mmCIF file of C-alpha atoms in Angstrom:
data_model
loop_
_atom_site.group_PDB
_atom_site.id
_atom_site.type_symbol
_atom_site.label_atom_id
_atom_site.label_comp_id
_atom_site.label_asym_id
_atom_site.label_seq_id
_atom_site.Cartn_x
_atom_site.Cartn_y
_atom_site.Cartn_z
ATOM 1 C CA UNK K 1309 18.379 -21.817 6.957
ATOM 2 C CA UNK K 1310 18.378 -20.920 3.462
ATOM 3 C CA UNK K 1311 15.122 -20.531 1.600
ATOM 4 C CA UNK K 1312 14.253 -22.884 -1.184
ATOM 5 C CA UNK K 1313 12.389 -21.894 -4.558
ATOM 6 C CA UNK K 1314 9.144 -23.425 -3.455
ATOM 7 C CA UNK K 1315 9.343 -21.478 0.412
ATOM 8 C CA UNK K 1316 10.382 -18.377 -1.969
ATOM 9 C CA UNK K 1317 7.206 -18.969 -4.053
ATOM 10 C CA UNK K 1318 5.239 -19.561 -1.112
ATOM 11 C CA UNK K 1319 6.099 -16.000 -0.044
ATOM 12 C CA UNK K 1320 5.630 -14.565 -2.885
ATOM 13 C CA UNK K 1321 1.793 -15.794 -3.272
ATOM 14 C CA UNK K 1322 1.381 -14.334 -0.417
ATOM 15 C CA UNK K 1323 2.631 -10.849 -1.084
ATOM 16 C CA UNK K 1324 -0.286 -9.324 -2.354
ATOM 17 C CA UNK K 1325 -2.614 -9.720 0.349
ATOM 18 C CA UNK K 1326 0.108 -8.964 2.827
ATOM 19 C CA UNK K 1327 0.729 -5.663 1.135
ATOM 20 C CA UNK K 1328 -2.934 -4.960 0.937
ATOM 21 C CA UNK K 1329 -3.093 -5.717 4.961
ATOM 22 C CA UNK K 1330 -0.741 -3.329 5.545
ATOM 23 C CA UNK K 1331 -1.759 -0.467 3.599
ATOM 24 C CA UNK K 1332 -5.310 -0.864 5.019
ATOM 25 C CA UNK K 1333 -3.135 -0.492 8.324
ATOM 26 C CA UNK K 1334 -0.742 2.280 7.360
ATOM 27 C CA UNK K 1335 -2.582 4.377 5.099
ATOM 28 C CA UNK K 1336 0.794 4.468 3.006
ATOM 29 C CA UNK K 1337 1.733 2.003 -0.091
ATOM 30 C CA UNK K 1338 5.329 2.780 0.848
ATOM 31 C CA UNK K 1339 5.421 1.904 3.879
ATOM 32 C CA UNK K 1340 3.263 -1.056 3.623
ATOM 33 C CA UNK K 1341 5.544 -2.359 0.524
ATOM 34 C CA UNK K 1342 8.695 -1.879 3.414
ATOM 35 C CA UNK K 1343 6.494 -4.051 6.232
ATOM 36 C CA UNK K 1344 5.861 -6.873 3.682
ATOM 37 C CA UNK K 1345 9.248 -6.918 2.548
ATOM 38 C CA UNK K 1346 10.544 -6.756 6.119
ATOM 39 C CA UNK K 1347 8.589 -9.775 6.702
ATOM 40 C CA UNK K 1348 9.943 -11.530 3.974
ATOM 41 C CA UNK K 1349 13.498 -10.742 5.927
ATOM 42 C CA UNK K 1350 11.912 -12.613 8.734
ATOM 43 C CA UNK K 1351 10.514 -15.638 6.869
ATOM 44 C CA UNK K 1352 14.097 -16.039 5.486
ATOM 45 C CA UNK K 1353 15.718 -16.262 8.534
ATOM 46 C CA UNK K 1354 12.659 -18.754 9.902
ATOM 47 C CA UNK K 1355 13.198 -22.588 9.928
ATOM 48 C CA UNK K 1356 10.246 -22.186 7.899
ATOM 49 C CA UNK K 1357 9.613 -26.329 8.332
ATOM 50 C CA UNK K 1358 8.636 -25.398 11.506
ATOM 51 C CA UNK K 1359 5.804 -23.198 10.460
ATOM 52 C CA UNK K 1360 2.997 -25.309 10.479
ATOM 53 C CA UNK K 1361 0.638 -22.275 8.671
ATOM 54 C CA UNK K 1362 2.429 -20.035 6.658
ATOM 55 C CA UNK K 1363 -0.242 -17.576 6.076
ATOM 56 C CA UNK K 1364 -1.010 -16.942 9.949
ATOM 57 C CA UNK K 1365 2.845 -16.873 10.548
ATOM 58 C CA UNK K 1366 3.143 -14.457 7.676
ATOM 59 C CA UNK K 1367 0.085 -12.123 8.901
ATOM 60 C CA UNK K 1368 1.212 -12.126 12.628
ATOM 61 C CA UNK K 1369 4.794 -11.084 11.798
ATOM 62 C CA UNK K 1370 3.402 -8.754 9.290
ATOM 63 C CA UNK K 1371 0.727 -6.778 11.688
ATOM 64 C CA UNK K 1372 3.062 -6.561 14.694
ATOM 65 C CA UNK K 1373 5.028 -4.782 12.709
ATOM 66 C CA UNK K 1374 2.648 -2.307 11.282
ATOM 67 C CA UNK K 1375 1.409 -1.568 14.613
ATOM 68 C CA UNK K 1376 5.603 -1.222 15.959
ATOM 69 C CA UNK K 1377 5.116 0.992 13.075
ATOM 70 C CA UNK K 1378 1.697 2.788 14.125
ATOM 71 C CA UNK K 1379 3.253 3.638 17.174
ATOM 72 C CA UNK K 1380 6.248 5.744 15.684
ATOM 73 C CA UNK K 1381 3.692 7.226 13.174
ATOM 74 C CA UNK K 1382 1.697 8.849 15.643
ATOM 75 C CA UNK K 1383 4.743 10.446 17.045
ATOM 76 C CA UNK K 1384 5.920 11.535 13.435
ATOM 77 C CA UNK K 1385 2.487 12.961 12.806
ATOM 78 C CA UNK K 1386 2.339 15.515 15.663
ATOM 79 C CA UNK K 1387 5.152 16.873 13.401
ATOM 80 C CA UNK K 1388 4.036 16.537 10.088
ATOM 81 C CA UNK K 1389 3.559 19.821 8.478
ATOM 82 C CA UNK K 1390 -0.221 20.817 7.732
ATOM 83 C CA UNK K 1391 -3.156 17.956 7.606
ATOM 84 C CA UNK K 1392 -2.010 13.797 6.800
ATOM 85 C CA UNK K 1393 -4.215 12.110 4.665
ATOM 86 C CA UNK K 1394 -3.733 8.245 3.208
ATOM 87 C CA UNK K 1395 -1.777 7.551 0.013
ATOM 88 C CA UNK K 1396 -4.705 7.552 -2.519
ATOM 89 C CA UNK K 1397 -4.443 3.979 -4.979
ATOM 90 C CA UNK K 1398 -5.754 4.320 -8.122
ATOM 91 C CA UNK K 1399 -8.287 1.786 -9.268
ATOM 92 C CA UNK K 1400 -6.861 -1.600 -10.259
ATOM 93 C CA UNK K 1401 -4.081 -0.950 -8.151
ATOM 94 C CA UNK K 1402 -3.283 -4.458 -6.250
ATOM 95 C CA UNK K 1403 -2.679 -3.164 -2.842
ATOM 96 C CA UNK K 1404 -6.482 -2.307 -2.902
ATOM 97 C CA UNK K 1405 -6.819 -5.780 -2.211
ATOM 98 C CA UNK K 1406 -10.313 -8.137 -1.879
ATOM 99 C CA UNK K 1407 -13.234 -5.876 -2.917
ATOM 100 C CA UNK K 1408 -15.977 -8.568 -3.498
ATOM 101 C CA UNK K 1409 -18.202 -7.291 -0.457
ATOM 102 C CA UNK K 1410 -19.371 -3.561 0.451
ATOM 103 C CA UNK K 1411 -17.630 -3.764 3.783
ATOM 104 C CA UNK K 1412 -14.366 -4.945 2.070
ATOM 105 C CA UNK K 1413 -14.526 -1.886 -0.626
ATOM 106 C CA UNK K 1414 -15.928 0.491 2.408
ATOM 107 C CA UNK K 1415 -12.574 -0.410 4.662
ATOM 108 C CA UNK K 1416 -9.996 0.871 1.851
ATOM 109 C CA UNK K 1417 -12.607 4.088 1.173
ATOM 110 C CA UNK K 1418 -10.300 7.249 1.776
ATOM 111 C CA UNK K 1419 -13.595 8.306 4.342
ATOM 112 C CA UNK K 1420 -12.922 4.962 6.590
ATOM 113 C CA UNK K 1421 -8.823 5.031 5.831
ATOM 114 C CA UNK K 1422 -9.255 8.896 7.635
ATOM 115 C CA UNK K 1423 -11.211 7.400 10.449
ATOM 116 C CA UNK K 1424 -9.146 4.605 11.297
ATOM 117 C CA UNK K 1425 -6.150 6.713 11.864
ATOM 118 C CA UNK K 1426 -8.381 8.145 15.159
ATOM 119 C CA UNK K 1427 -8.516 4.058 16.516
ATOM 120 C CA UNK K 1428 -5.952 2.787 18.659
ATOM 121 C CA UNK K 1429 -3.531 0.229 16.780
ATOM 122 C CA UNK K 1430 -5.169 -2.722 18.035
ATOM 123 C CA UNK K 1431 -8.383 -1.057 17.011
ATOM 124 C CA UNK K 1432 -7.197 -0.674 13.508
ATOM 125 C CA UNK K 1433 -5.908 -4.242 13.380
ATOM 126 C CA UNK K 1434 -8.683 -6.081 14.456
ATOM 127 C CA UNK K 1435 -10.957 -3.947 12.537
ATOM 128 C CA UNK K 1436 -8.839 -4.811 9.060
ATOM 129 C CA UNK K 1437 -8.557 -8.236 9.622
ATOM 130 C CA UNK K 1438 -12.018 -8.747 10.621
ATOM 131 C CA UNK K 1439 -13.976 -6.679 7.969
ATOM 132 C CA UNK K 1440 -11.097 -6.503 5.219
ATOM 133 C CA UNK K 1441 -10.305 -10.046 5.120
ATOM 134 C CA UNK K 1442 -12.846 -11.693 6.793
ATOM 135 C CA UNK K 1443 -10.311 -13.016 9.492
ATOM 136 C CA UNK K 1444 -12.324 -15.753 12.458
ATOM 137 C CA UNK K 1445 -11.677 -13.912 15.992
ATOM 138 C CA UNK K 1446 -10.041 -17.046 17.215
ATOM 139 C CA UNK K 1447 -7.093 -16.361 14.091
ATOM 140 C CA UNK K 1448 -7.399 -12.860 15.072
ATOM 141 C CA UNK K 1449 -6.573 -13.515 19.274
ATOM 142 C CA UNK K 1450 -3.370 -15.409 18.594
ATOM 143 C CA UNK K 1451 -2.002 -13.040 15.568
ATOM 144 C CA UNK K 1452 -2.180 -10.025 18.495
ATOM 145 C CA UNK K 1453 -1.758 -12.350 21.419
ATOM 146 C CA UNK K 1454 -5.190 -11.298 22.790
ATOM 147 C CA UNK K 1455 -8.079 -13.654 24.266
ATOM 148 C CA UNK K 1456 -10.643 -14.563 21.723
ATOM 149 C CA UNK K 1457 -13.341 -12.290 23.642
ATOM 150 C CA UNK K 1458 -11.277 -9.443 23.537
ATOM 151 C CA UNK K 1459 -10.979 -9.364 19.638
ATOM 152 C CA UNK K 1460 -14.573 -9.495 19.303
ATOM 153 C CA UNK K 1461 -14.591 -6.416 22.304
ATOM 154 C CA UNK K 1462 -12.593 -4.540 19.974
ATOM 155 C CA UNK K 1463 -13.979 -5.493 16.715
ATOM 156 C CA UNK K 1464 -17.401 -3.872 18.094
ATOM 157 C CA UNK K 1465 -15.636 -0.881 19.442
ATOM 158 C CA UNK K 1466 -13.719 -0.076 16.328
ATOM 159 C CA UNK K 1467 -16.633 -0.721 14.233
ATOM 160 C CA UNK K 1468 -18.716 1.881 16.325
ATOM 161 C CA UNK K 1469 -16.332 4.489 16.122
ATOM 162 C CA UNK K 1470 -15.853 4.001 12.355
ATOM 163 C CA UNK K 1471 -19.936 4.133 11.607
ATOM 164 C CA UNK K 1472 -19.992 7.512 13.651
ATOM 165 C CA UNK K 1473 -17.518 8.885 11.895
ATOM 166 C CA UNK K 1474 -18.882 7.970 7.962
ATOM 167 C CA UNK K 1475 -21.590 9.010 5.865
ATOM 168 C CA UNK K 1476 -20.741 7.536 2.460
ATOM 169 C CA UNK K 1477 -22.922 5.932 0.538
ATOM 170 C CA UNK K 1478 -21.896 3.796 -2.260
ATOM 171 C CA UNK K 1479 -22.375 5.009 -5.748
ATOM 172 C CA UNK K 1480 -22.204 3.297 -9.200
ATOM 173 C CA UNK K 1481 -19.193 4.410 -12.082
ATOM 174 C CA UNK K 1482 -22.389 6.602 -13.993
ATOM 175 C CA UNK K 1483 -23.439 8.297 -10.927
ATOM 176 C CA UNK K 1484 -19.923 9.010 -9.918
ATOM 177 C CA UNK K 1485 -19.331 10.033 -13.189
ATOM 178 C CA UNK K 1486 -22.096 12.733 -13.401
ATOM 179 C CA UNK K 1487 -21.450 14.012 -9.742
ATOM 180 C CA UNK K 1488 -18.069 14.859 -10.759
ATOM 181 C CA UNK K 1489 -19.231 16.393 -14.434
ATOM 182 C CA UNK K 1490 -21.831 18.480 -12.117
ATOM 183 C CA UNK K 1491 -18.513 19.811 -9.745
ATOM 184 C CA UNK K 1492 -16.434 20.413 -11.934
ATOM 185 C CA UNK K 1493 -19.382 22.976 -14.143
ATOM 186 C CA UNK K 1494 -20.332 24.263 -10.940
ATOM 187 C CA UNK K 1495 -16.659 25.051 -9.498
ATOM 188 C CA UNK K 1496 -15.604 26.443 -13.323
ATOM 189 C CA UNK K 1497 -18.765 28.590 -13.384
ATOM 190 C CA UNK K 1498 -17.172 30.778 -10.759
ATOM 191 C CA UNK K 1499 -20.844 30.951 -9.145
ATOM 192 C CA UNK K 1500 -20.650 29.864 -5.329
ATOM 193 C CA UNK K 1501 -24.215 28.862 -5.515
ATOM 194 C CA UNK K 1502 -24.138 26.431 -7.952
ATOM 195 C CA UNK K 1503 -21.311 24.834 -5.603
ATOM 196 C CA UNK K 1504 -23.174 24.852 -2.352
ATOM 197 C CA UNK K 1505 -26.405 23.094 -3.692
ATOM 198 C CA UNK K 1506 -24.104 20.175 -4.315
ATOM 199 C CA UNK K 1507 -22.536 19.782 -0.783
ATOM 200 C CA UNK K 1508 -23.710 19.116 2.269
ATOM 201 C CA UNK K 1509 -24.179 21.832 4.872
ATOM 202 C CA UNK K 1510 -21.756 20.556 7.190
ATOM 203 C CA UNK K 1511 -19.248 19.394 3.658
ATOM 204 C CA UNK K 1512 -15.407 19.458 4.799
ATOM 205 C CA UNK K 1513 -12.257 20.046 2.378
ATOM 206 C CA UNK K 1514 -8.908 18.516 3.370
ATOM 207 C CA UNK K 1515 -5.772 18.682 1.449
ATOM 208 C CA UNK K 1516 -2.611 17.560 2.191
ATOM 209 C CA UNK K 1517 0.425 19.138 0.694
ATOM 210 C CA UNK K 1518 3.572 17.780 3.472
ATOM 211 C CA UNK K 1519 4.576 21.368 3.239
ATOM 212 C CA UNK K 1520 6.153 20.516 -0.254
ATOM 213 C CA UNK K 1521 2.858 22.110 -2.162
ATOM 214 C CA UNK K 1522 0.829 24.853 -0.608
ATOM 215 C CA UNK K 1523 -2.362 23.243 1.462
ATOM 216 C CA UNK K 1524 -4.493 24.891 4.234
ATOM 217 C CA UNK K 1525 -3.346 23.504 7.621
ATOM 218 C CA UNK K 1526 -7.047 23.658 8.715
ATOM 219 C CA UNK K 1527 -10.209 22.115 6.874
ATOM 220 C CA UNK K 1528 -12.565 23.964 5.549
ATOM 221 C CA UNK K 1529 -15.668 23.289 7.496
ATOM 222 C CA UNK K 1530 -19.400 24.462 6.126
ATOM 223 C CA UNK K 1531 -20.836 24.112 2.485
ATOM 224 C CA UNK K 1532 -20.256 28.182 1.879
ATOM 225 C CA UNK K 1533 -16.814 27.708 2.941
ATOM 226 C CA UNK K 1534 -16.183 24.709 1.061
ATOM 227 C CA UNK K 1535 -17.766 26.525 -1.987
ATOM 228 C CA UNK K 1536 -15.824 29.510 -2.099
ATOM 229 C CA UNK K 1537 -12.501 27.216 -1.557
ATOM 230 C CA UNK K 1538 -13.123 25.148 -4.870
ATOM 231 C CA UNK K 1539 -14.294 28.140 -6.809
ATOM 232 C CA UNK K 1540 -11.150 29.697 -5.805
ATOM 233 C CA UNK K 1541 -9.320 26.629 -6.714
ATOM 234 C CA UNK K 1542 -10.355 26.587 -10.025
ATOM 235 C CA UNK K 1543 -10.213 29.906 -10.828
ATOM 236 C CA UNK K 1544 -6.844 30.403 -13.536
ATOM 237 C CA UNK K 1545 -4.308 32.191 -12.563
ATOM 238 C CA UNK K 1546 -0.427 32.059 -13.957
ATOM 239 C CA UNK K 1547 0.923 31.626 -9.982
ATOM 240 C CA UNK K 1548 -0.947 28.140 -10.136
ATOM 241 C CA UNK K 1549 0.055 27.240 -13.608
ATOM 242 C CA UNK K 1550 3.463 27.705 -12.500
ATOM 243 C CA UNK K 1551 3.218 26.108 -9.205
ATOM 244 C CA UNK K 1552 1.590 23.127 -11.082
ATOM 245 C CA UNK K 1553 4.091 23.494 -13.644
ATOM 246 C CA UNK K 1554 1.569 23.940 -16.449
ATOM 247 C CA UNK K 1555 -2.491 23.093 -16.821
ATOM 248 C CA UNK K 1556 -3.323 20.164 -15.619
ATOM 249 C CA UNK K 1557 -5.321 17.973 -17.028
ATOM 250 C CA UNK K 1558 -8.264 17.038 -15.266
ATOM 251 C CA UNK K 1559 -10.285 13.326 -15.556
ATOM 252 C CA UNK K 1560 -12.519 11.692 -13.694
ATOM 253 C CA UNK K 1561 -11.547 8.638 -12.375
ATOM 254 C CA UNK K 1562 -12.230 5.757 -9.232
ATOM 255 C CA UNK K 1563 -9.629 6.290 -6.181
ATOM 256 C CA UNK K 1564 -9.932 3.750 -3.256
ATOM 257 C CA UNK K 1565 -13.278 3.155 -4.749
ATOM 258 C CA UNK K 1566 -14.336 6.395 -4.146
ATOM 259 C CA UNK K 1567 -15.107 9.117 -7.415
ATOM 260 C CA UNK K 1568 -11.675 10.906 -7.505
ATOM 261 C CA UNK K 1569 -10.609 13.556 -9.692
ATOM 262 C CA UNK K 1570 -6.857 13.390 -10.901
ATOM 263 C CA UNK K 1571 -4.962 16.165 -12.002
ATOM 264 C CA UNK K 1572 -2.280 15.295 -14.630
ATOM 265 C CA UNK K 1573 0.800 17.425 -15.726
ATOM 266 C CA UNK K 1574 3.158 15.943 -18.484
ATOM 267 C CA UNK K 1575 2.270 12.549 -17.617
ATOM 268 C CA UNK K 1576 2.249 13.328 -13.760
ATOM 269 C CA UNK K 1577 -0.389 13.175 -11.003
ATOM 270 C CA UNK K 1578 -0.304 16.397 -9.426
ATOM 271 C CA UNK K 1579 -3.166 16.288 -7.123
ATOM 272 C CA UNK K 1580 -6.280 13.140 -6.538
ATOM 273 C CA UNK K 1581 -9.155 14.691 -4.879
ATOM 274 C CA UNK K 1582 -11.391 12.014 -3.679
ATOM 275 C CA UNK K 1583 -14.773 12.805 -3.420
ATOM 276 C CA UNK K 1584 -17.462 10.905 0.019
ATOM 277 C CA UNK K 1585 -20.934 11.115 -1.690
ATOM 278 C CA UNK K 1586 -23.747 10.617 1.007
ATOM 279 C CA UNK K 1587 -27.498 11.057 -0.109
ATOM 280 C CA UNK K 1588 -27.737 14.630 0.424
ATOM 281 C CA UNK K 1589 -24.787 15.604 -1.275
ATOM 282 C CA UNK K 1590 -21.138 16.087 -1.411
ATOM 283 C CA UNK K 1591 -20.271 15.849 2.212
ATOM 284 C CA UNK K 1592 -16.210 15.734 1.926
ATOM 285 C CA UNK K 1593 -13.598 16.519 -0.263
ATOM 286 C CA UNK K 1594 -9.976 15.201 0.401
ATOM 287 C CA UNK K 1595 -7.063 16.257 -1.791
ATOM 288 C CA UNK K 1596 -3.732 14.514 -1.782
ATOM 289 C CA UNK K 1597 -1.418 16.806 -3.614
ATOM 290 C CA UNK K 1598 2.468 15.554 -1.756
ATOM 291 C CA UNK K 1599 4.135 14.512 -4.680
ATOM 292 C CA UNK K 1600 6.109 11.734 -2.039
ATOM 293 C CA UNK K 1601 2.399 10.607 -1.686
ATOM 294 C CA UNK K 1602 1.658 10.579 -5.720
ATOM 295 C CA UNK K 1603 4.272 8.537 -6.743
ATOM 296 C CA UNK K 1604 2.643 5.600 -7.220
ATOM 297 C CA UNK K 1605 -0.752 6.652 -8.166
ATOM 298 C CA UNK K 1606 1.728 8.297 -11.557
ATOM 299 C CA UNK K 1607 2.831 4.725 -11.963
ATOM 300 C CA UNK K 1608 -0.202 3.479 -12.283
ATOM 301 C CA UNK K 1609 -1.359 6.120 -14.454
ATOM 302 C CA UNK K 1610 0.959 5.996 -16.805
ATOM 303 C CA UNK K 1611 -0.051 2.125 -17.287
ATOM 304 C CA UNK K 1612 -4.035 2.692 -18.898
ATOM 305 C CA UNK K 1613 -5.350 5.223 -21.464
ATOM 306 C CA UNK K 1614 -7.769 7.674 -20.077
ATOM 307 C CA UNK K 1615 -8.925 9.048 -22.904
ATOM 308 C CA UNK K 1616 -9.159 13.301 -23.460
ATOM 309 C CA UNK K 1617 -8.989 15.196 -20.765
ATOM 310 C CA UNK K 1618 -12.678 17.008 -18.495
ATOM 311 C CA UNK K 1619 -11.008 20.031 -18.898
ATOM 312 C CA UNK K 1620 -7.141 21.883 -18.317
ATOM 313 C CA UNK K 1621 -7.501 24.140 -14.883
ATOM 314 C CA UNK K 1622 -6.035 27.105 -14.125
#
């Protein structure tokens, strides 16, 4: 049946938070822009006056096919070149989605978006629904045709594995901001033990290039190896300038509510290196520099002023 204006709007009010599901689910705004608008190919060819609640009809078809789409993912990631990290989103970006609570900002953190991708799809679902949109188990059960008990079974599992695996601890815009202005002094000083007094001893780096830009296939693991990395990293040289295309710029700024760093060439994000602050330090760095993975975050740069510049590397 064809859609009417009003079952078109209805959709469309709804596109937001189905986008934001599914990012939260596939770590990629791409991909989680396709699911929604696959859905919206399904709720067209619906006798939608037969849907008694949109929004649960909506979110079921949505999630089974993010976790169709889990499935393949997995398969495509034993293959992907080097380390895969989320898409990082940009503060104010929509697909972020609710962030009223500390468990709702927590569950799009790039620290819990890395964790999730060790849970099982169902794992991931129920654990999105339930502490990203505050989802009842019962709604939960019949959107992955599960038994109400079994939701809350996997709810406590997922929610296990994600506490063992984080350490972040949430910090305000003027403590972010002076964490970074310490990093960034420390890593320019070219002094490796200015860097390790702000990391934790067991502080990881992770960067993922897609094997389009150069990126370790390994972390580095250890606060002296961590050090030495970033001191490198900043260190000029005209093989990076080149490589970036010029000197980036360098701000501060908020990705998936974690203190990020964003370098800018010419008006395009290069590289967002989000920072997981625990109480004793810098534990983890994690550096998206695929451009396929940056597109969006240079879209949404290119919408706000962000003022001068920390500093131009290399």
């Amino acid at each position: 049946m064809a859609l009417t204006m009003n079952d078109v709007d209805r959709f469309e009010a709804s596109r937001p938070r189905l986008e934001a599901v599914a990012y939260r689910l596939l770590g990629s705004a791409s991909e989680a822009e396709d699911a929604a608008q696959e859905t919206f190919l399904r709720w067209q060819a619906a006798d939608v006056d037969l849907i008694e609640v949109p929004e649960a009809w909506l979110t079921k078809v949505l999630t089974n096919l993010c976790l169709n789409q889990l499935t393949s993912a997995r398969a495509r990631r034993e293959t992907y070149v080097g380390q895969w990290l989320p898409e990082p989103l940009l503060a104010g970006d929509p697909m972020l989605g609710p962030a009223d609570t500390a468990e709702q900002r927590e569950s799009v953190s790039y620290a819990v978006l890395a964790v999730l991708e060790r849970l099982s799809p169902n794992e991931r679902a129920v654990y999105v629904l339930r502490e990203a949109f505050d989802y009842p188990h019962r709604e939960i059960a019949e959107i992955l045709d599960v038994s109400e008990a079994a939701s809350q079974q996997i709810f406590h599992r997922a929610k296990k594995h994600v506490a063992e695996g984080k350490a972040r601890t949430e910090v305000d815009e003027a403590a972010a901001r002076r964490i970074i202005d310490e990093f960034l002094a420390a890593a320019t000083s070219g002094r490796t033990e200015l860097l390790v007094r702000l990391l934790t001893q067991d502080a990881v780096a992770v960067g993922d290039g897609g094997g389009k830009v150069p990126a370790r296939a390994k972390a580095f693991e250890g606060a002296l190896a961590v050090a030495k990395f970033m001191r490198g990293l900043f260190k000029p040289s005209q093989a990076k300038r080149t490589l970036a295309g010029g000197s980036p710029e360098v701000h501060a700024a908020t990705a998936n509510g974690d203190p990020a760093i964003v370098a800018v060439v010419d008006g395009r994000v290069i590289g967002v290196m989000c920072l997981e602050i625990t109480d004793e330090g810098i534990a983890a760095f994690r550096n998206q520099v695929n451009p396929d993975k940056l597109e969006r975050a240079t879209r949404r740069w290119a919408s706000d002023d962000h003022g001068e510049p920390l500093l131009h590397a290399f």
